[in-house]
Short mmCIF file of C-alpha atoms and ligand atoms in Angstrom, two decimals:
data_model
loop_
_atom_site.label_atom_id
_atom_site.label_comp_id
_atom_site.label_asym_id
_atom_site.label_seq_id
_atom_site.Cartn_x
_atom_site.Cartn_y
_atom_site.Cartn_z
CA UNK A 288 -27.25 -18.58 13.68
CA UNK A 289 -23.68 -17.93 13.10
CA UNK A 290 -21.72 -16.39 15.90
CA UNK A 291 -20.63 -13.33 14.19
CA UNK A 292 -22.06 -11.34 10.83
CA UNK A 293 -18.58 -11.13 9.54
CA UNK A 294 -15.03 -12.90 9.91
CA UNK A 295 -12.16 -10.54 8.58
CA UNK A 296 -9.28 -13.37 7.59
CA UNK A 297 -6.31 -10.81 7.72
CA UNK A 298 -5.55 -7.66 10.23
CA UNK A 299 -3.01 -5.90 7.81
CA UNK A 300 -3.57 -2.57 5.93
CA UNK A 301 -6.32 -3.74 3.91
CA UNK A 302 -8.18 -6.05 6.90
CA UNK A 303 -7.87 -3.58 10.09
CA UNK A 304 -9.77 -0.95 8.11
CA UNK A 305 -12.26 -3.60 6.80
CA UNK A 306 -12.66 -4.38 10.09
CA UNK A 307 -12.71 -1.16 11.84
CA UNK A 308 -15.70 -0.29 8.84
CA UNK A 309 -17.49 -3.21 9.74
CA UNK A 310 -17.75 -2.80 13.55
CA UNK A 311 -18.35 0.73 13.18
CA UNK A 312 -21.88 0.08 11.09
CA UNK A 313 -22.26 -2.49 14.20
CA UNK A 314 -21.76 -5.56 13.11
CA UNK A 315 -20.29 -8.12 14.75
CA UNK A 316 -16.94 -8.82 14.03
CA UNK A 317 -14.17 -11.59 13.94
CA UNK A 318 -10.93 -10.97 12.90
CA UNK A 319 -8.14 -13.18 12.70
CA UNK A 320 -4.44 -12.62 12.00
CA UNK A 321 -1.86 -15.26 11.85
CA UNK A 322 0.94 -12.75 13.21
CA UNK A 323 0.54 -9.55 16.19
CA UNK A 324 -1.10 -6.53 15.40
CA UNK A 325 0.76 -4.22 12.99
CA UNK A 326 3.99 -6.75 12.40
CA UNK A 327 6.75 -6.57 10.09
CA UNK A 328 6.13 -9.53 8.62
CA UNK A 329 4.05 -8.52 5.31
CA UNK A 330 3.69 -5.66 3.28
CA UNK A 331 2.67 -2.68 5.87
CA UNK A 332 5.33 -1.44 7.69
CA UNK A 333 8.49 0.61 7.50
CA UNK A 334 7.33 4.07 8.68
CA UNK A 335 6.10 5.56 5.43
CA UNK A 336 3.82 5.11 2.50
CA UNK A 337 3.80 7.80 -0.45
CA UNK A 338 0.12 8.86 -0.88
CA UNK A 339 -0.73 11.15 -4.06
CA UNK A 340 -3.52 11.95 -6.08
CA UNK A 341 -2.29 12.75 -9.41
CA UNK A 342 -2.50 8.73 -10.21
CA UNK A 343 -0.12 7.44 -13.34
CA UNK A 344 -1.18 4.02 -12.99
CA UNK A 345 -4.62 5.06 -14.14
CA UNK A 346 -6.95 7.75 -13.92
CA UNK A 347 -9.50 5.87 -13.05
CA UNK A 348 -8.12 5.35 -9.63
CA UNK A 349 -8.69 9.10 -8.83
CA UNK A 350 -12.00 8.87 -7.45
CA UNK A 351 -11.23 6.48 -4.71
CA UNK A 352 -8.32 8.84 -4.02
CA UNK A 353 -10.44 11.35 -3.14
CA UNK A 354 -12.44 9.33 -1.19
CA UNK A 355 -9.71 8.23 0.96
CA UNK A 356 -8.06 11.25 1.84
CA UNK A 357 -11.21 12.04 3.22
CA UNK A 358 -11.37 9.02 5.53
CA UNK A 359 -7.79 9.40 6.28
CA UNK A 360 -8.28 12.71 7.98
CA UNK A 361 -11.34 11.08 9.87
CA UNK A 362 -9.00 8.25 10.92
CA UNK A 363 -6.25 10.59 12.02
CA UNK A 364 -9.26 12.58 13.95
CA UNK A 365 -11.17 9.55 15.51
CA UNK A 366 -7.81 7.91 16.51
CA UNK A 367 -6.01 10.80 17.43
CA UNK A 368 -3.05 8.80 16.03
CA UNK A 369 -0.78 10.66 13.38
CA UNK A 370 -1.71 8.53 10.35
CA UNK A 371 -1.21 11.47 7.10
CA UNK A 372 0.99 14.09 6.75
CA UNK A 373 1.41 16.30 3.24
CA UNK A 374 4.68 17.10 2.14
CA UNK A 375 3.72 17.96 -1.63
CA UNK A 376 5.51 15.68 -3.91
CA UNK A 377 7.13 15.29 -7.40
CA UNK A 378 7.03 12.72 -9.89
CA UNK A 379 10.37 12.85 -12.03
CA UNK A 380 11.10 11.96 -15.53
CA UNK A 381 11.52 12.29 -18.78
CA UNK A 382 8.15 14.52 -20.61
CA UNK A 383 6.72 11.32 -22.35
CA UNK A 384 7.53 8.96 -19.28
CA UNK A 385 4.94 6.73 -17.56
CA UNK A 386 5.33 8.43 -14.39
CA UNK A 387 5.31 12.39 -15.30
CA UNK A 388 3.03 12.11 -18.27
CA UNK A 389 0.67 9.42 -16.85
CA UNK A 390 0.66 12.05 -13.87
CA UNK A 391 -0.41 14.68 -15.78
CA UNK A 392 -3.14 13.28 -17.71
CA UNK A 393 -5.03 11.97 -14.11
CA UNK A 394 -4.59 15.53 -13.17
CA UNK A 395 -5.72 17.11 -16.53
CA UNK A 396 -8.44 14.66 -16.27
CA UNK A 397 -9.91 14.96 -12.99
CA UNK A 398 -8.93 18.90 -12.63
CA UNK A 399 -6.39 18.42 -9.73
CA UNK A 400 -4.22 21.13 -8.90
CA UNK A 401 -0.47 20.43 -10.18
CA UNK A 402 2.17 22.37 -11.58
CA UNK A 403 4.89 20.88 -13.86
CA UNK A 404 8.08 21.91 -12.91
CA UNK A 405 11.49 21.94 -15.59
CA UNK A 406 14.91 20.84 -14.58
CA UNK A 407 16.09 24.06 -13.27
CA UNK A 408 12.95 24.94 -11.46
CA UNK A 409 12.43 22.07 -9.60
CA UNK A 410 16.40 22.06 -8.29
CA UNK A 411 15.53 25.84 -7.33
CA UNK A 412 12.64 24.84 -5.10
CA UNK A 413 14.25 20.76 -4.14
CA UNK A 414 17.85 21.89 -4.02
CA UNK A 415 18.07 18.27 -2.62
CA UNK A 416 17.08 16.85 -5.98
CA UNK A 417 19.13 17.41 -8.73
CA UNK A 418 17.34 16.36 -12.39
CA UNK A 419 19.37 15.68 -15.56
CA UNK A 420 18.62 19.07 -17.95
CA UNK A 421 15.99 17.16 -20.14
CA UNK A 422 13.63 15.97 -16.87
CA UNK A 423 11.09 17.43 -15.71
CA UNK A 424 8.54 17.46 -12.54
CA UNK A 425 4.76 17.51 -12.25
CA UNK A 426 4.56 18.56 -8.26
CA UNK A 427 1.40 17.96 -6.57
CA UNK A 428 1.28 19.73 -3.19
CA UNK A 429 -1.31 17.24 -2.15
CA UNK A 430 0.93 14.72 -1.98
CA UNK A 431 2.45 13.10 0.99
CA UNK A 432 3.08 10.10 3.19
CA UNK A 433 0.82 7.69 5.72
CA UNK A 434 2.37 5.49 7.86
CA UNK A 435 1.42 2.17 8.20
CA UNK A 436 1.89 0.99 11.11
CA UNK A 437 0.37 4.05 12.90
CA UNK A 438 -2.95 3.37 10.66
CA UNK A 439 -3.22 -0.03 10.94
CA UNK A 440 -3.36 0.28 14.67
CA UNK A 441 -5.26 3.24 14.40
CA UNK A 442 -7.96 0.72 12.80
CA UNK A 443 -7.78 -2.22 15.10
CA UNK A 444 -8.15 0.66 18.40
CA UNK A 445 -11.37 1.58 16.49
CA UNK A 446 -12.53 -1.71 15.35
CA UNK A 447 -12.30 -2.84 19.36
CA UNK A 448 -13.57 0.30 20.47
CA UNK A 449 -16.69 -0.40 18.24
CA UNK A 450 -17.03 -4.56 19.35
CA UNK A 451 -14.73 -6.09 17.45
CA UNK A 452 -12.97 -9.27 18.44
CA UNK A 453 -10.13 -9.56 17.07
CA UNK A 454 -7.63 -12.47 17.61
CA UNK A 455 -3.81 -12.80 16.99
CA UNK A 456 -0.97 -15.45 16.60
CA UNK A 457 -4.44 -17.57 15.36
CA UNK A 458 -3.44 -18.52 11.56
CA UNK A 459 -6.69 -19.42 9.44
CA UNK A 460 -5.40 -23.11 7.97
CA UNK A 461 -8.97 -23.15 5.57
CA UNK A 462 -12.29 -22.01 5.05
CA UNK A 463 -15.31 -22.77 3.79
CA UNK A 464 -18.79 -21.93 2.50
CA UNK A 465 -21.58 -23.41 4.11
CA UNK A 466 -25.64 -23.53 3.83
CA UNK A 467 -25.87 -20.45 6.48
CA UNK A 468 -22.36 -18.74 4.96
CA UNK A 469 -19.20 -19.54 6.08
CA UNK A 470 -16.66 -22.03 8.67
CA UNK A 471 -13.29 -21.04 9.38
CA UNK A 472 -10.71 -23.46 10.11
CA UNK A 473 -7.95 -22.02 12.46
CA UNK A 474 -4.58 -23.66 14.11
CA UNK A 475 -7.23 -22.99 17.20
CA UNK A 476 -10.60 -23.97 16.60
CA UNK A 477 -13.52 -23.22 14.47
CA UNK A 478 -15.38 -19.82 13.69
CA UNK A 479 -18.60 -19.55 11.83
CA UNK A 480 -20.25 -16.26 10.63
CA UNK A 481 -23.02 -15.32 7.67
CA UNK A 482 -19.92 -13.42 5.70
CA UNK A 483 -15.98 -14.03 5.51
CA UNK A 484 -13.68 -11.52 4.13
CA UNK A 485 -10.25 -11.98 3.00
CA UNK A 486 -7.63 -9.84 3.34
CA UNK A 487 -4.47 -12.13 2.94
CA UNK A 488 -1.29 -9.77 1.19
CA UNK A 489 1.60 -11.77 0.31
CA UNK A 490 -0.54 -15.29 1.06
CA UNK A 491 -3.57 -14.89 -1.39
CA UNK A 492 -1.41 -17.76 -3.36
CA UNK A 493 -2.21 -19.81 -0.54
CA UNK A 494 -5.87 -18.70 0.86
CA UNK A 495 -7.31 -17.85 -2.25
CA UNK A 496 -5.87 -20.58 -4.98
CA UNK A 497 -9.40 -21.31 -6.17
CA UNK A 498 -9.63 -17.56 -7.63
CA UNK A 499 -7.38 -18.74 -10.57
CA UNK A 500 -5.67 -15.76 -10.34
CA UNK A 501 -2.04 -15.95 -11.08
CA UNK A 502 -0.20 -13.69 -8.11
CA UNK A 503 2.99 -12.89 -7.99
CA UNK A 504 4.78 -12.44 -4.66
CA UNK A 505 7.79 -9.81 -5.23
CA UNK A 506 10.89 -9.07 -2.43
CA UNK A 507 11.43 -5.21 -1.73
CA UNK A 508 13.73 -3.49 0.10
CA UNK A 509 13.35 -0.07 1.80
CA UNK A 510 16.71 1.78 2.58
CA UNK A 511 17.32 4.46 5.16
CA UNK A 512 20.43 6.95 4.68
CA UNK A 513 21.48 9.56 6.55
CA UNK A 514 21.92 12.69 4.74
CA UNK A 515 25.78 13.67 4.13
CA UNK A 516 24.94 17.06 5.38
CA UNK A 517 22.59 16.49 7.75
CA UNK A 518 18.87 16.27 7.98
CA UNK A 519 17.84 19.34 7.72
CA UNK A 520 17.33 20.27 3.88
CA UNK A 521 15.10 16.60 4.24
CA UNK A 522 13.02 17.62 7.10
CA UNK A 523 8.97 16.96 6.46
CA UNK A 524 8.55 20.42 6.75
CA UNK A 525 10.86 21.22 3.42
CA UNK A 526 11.54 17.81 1.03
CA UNK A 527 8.76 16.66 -0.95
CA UNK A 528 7.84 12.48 -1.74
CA UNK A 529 9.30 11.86 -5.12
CA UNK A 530 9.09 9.51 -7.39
CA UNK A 531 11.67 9.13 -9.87
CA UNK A 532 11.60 7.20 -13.27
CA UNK A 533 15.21 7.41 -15.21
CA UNK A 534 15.10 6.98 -19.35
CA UNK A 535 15.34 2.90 -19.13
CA UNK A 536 11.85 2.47 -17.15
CA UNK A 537 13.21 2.23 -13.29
CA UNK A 538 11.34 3.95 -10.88
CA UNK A 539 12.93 5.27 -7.44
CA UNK A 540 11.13 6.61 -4.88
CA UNK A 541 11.42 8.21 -1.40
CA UNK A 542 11.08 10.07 1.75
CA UNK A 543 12.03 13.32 3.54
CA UNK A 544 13.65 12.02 6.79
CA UNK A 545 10.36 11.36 9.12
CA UNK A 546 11.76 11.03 11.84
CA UNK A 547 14.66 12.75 13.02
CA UNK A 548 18.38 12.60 12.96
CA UNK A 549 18.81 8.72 13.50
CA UNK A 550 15.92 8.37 11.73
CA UNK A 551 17.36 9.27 8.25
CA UNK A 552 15.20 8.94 5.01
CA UNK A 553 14.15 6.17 3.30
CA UNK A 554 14.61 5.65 -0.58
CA UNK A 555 13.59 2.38 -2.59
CA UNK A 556 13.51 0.99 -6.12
CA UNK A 557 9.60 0.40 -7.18
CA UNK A 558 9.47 -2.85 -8.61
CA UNK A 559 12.11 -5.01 -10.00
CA UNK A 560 12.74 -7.08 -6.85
CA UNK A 561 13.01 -10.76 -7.01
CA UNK A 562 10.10 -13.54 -6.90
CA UNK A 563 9.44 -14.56 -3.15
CA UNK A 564 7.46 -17.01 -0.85
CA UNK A 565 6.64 -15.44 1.90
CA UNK A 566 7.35 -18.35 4.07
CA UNK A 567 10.90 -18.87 2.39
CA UNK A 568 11.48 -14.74 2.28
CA UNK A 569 15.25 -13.98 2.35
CA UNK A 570 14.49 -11.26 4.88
CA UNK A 571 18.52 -10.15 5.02
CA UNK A 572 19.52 -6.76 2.93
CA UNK A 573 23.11 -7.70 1.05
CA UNK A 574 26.00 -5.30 0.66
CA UNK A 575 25.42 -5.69 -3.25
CA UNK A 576 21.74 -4.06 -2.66
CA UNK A 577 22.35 -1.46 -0.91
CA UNK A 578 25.40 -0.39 -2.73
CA UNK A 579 22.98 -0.56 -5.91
CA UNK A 580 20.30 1.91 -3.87
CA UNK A 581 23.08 4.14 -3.35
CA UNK A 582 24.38 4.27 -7.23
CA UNK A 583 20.89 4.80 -8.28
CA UNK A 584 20.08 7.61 -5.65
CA UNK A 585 23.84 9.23 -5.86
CA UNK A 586 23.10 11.08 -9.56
CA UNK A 587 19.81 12.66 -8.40
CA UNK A 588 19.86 13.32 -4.68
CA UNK A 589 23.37 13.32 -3.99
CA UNK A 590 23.58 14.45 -0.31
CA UNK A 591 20.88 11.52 0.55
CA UNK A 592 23.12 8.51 0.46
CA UNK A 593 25.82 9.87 3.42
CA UNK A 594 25.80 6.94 5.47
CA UNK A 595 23.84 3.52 5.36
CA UNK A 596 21.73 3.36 8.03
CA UNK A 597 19.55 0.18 7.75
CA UNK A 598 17.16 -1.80 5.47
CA UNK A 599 13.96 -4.20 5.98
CA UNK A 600 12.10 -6.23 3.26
CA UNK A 601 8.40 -6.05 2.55
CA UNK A 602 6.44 -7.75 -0.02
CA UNK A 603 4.22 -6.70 -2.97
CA UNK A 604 1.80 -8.75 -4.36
CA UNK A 605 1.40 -8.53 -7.79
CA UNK A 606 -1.47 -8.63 -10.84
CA UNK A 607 -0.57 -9.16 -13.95
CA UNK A 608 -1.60 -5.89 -14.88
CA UNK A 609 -0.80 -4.55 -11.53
CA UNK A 610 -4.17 -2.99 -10.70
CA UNK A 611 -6.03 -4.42 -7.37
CA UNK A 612 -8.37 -7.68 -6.84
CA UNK A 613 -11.46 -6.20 -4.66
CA UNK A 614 -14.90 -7.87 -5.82
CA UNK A 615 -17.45 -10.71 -4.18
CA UNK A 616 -15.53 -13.91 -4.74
CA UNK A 617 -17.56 -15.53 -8.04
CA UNK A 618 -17.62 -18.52 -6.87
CA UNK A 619 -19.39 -17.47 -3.35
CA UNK A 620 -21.76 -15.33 -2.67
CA UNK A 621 -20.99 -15.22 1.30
CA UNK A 622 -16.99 -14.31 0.60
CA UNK A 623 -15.70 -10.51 -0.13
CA UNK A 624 -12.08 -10.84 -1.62
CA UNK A 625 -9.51 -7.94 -1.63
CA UNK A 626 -5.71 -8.62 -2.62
CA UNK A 627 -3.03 -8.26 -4.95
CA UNK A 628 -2.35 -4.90 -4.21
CA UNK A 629 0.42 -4.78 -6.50
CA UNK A 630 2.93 -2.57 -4.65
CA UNK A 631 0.46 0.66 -4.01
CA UNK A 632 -2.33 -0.20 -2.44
CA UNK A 633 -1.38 1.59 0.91
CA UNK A 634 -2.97 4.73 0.38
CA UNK A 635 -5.84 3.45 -0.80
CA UNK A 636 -6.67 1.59 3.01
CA UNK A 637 -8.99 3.90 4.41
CA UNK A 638 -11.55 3.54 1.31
CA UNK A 639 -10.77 -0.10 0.74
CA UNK A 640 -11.85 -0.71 4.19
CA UNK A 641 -14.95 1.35 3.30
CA UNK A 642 -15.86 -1.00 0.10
CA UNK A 643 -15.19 -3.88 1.90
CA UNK A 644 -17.76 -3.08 4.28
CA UNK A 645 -20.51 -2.10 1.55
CA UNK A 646 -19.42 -5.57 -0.22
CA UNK A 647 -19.65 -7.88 3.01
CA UNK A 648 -23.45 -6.25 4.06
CA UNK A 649 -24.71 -4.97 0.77
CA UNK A 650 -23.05 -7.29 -1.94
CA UNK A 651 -22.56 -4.32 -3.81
CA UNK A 652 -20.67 -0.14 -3.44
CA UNK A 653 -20.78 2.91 -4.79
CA UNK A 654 -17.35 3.52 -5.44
CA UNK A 655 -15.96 2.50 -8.74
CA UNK A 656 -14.16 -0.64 -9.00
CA UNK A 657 -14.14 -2.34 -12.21
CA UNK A 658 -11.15 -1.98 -12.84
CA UNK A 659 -10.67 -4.51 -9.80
CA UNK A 660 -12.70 -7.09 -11.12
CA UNK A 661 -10.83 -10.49 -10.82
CA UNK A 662 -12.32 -12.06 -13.96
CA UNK A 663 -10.04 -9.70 -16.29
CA UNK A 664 -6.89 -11.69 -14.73
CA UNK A 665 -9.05 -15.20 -14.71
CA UNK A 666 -11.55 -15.79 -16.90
CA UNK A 667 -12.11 -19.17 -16.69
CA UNK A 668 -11.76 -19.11 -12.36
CA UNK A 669 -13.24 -21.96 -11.39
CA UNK A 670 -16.17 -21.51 -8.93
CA UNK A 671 -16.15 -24.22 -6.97
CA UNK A 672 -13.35 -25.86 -4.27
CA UNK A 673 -10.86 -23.79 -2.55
CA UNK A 674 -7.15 -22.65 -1.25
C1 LIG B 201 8.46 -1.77 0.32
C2 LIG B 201 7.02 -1.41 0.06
C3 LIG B 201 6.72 -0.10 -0.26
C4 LIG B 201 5.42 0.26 -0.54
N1 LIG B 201 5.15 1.57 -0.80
C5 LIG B 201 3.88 1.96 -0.98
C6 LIG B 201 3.59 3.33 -1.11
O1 LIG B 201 4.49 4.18 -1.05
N2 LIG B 201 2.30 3.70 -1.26
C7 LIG B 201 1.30 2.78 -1.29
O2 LIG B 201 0.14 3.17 -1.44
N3 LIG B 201 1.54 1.47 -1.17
C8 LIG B 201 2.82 1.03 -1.00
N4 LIG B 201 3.11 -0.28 -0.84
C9 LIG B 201 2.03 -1.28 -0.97
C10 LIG B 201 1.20 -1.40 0.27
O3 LIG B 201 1.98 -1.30 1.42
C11 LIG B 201 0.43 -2.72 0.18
O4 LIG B 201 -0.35 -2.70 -1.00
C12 LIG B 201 -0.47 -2.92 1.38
O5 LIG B 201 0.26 -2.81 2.57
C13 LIG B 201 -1.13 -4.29 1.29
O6 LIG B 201 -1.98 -4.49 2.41
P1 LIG B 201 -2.62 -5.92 2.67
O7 LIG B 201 -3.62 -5.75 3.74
O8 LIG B 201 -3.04 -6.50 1.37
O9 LIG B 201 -1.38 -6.83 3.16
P2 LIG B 201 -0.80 -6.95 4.65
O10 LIG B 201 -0.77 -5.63 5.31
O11 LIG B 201 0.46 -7.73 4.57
O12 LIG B 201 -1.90 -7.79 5.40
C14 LIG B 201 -2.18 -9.16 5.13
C15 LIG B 201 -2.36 -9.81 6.48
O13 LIG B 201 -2.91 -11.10 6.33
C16 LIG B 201 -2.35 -11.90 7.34
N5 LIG B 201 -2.55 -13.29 6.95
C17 LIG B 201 -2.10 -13.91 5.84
N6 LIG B 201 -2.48 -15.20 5.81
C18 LIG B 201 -3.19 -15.41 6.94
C19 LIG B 201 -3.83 -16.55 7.49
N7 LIG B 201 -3.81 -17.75 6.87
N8 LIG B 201 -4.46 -16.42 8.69
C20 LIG B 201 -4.50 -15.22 9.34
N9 LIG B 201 -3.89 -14.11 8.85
C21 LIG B 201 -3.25 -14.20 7.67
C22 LIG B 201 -0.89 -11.47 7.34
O14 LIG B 201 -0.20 -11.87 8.50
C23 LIG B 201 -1.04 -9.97 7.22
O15 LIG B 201 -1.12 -9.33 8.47
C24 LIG B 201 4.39 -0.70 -0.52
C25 LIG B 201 4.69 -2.01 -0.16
C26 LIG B 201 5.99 -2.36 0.13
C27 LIG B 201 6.28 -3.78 0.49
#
């Protein structure tokens, strides 16, 4: 008999709450991370993740959103850890642009509550923001920000408080299926169990080549500034999220200032950044990019870019159609896959973690997630060998 029901390749956002799930329906639990627990080093960290409900990337993600704002509050309760915090938030643009009208029809669609906002009214509530006279807001008061590093450790505490084992510094070099389920390969030694899941980010090029997915691993930059007149018109307590699409198709997005003075808030482009290895990162922020954050931010919240106060790359790892990979791998029944979050799968941990543990025990969930099926990106995956 295997030595553990479940091996959890992966202790980042997506991992630590498959393996808190796991160990909380009592299973026992392996879970191995080539880094320490919550690092810098992938694509969870940096203080802040926007978290919303009025979804324009497709309204079919809606239900899991609902879903894990649920378990986020339970994680925020059982940890006692301050994981969620709702600072209602606006999605900017032109009327017919992806992110304001794609906004609007999840929230027509699934009866959330919104409002949509014109120029002049959203500068009167977000004197911070300043639109052009032809964009307009939907706000969603829902809306708000998790941090990651807070919930990923919020997961591991659980997942040890409920059995886990869960190893660091201990990269997994392969894996493989075998009569009884599955052997993992490590730089230390050998781990067996009846299930493996993989959680991998910015390396699902390298652990899971034999998916025949194509992935592609993108640099970001986040970018704190402190406000030219201080923080206090960006406290939590007063400045939304927003997300910001201008009339050629790029989308900024940002913070109120989280935490404090020094603190500052952060602002970012989403998407756009360069092609990356994550073992070959350039993990330094040049004077040309931040000088570009600031050009981009200085139209529309022009007291945000005072003073520059420091930047840190993170990684997206991207579909081709940028929706997630979370399914049984097809070519093994005894391996649960779950990648390619595609620059916003943050918010979506809790329930992800929740799925993962249906897929791993039950081979199959409730919650909807065709949409996450990797065959649409592969259809010819070959079943057999592996990354
Ligand atoms: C700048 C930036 C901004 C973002 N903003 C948002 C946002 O506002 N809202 C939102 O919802 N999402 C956002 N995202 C996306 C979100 O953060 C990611 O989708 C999410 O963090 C991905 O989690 P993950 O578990 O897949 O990856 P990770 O958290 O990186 O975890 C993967 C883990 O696998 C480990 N690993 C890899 N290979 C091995 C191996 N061989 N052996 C052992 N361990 C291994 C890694 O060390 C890592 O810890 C953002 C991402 C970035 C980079």
């Amino acid at each position: 008999m295997p030595a553990h029901d479940v091996i959890v390749v992966g202790l980042g956002g997506m991992g630590s709450a498959a393996a808190c799930h796991l160990a909380a329906r009592g299973h026992r639990v392996l879970g191995l991370e080539r880094f320490g627990p919550a690092h810098d080093l992938g694509s969870s960290h940096g203080g802040s993740r926007i978290i919303r409900q009025s979804y324009f990337e497709d309204p079919s993600y809606v239900p899991l959103l609902l879903r894990a704002y649920e378990l986020w509050e339970g994680l925020a309760r059982d940890s006692g850890r301050d994981v969620i915090t709702l600072t209602g938030g606006v999605m900017v643009g032109l009327p017919e642009s992806r992110t304001v009208d794609g906004s609007r029809r999840s929230a027509v669609q699934w009866g959330l509550d919104h409002e949509m906002l014109d120029a002049a009214e959203l500068h009167r509530r977000f004197p911070t923001l300043t639109p052009a006279p032809d964009e307009v807001a939907l706000f969603e008061a829902k809306a708000g920000f998790v941090r990651p590093e807070q919930s990923v450790t919020a997961h591991l505490e659980l997942a040890a408080r409920h059995g886990a084992d869960l190893r660091y510094e201990e990269p997994v070099l392969r894996w493989e299926p075998t009569p009884g389920g599955v052997r993992v390969t490590t730089a230390k030694g050998t781990h067996t169990a009846g299930h493996l899941v993989i959680c991998p980010g910015a390396w699902a090029p390298e652990l899971l080549a034999d998916l025949g997915v194509p992935f592609v691993v993108e640099r970001q930059v986040q970018y704190w500034f402190a406000p030219a007149g201080g923080v206090a018109p960006f406290t939590p307590d007063r400045h939304p999220i927003y997300i910001w699409e201008d009339a050629e198709g790029t989308q900024i997005y940002g913070f109120p200032a989280i935490d404090g003075d020094d603190g500052g808030a952060k602002v970012a482009f989403f998407r756009g950044g360069e092609p990356c290895d994550p073992a070959t990162i350039d993990r330094t922020v040049h004077d040309h990019e931040v000088r570009r954050m600031a050009a981009q931010t200085a139209p529309r919240l022009p007291d945000l870019a005072g003073r520059f106060l420091q930047a840190k790359t993170c990684m997206y790892t991207n579909t081709a159609d940028e929706h997630f990979v979370i399914a049984g791998h097809p070519g093994h029944g005894s391996v649960t896959v779950a990648c390619g979050f595609s620059g916003h799968g943050f918010k979506f941990a809790t329930v992800v973690g929740e799925i993962l543990a249906d897929l791993a025990t039950a081979g199959s969930t409730r919650h909807p997630i065709g949409l996450f099926d990797p065959s649409r990106l592969a259809p010819a995956a070959p079943a057999s060998g592996q990354g």
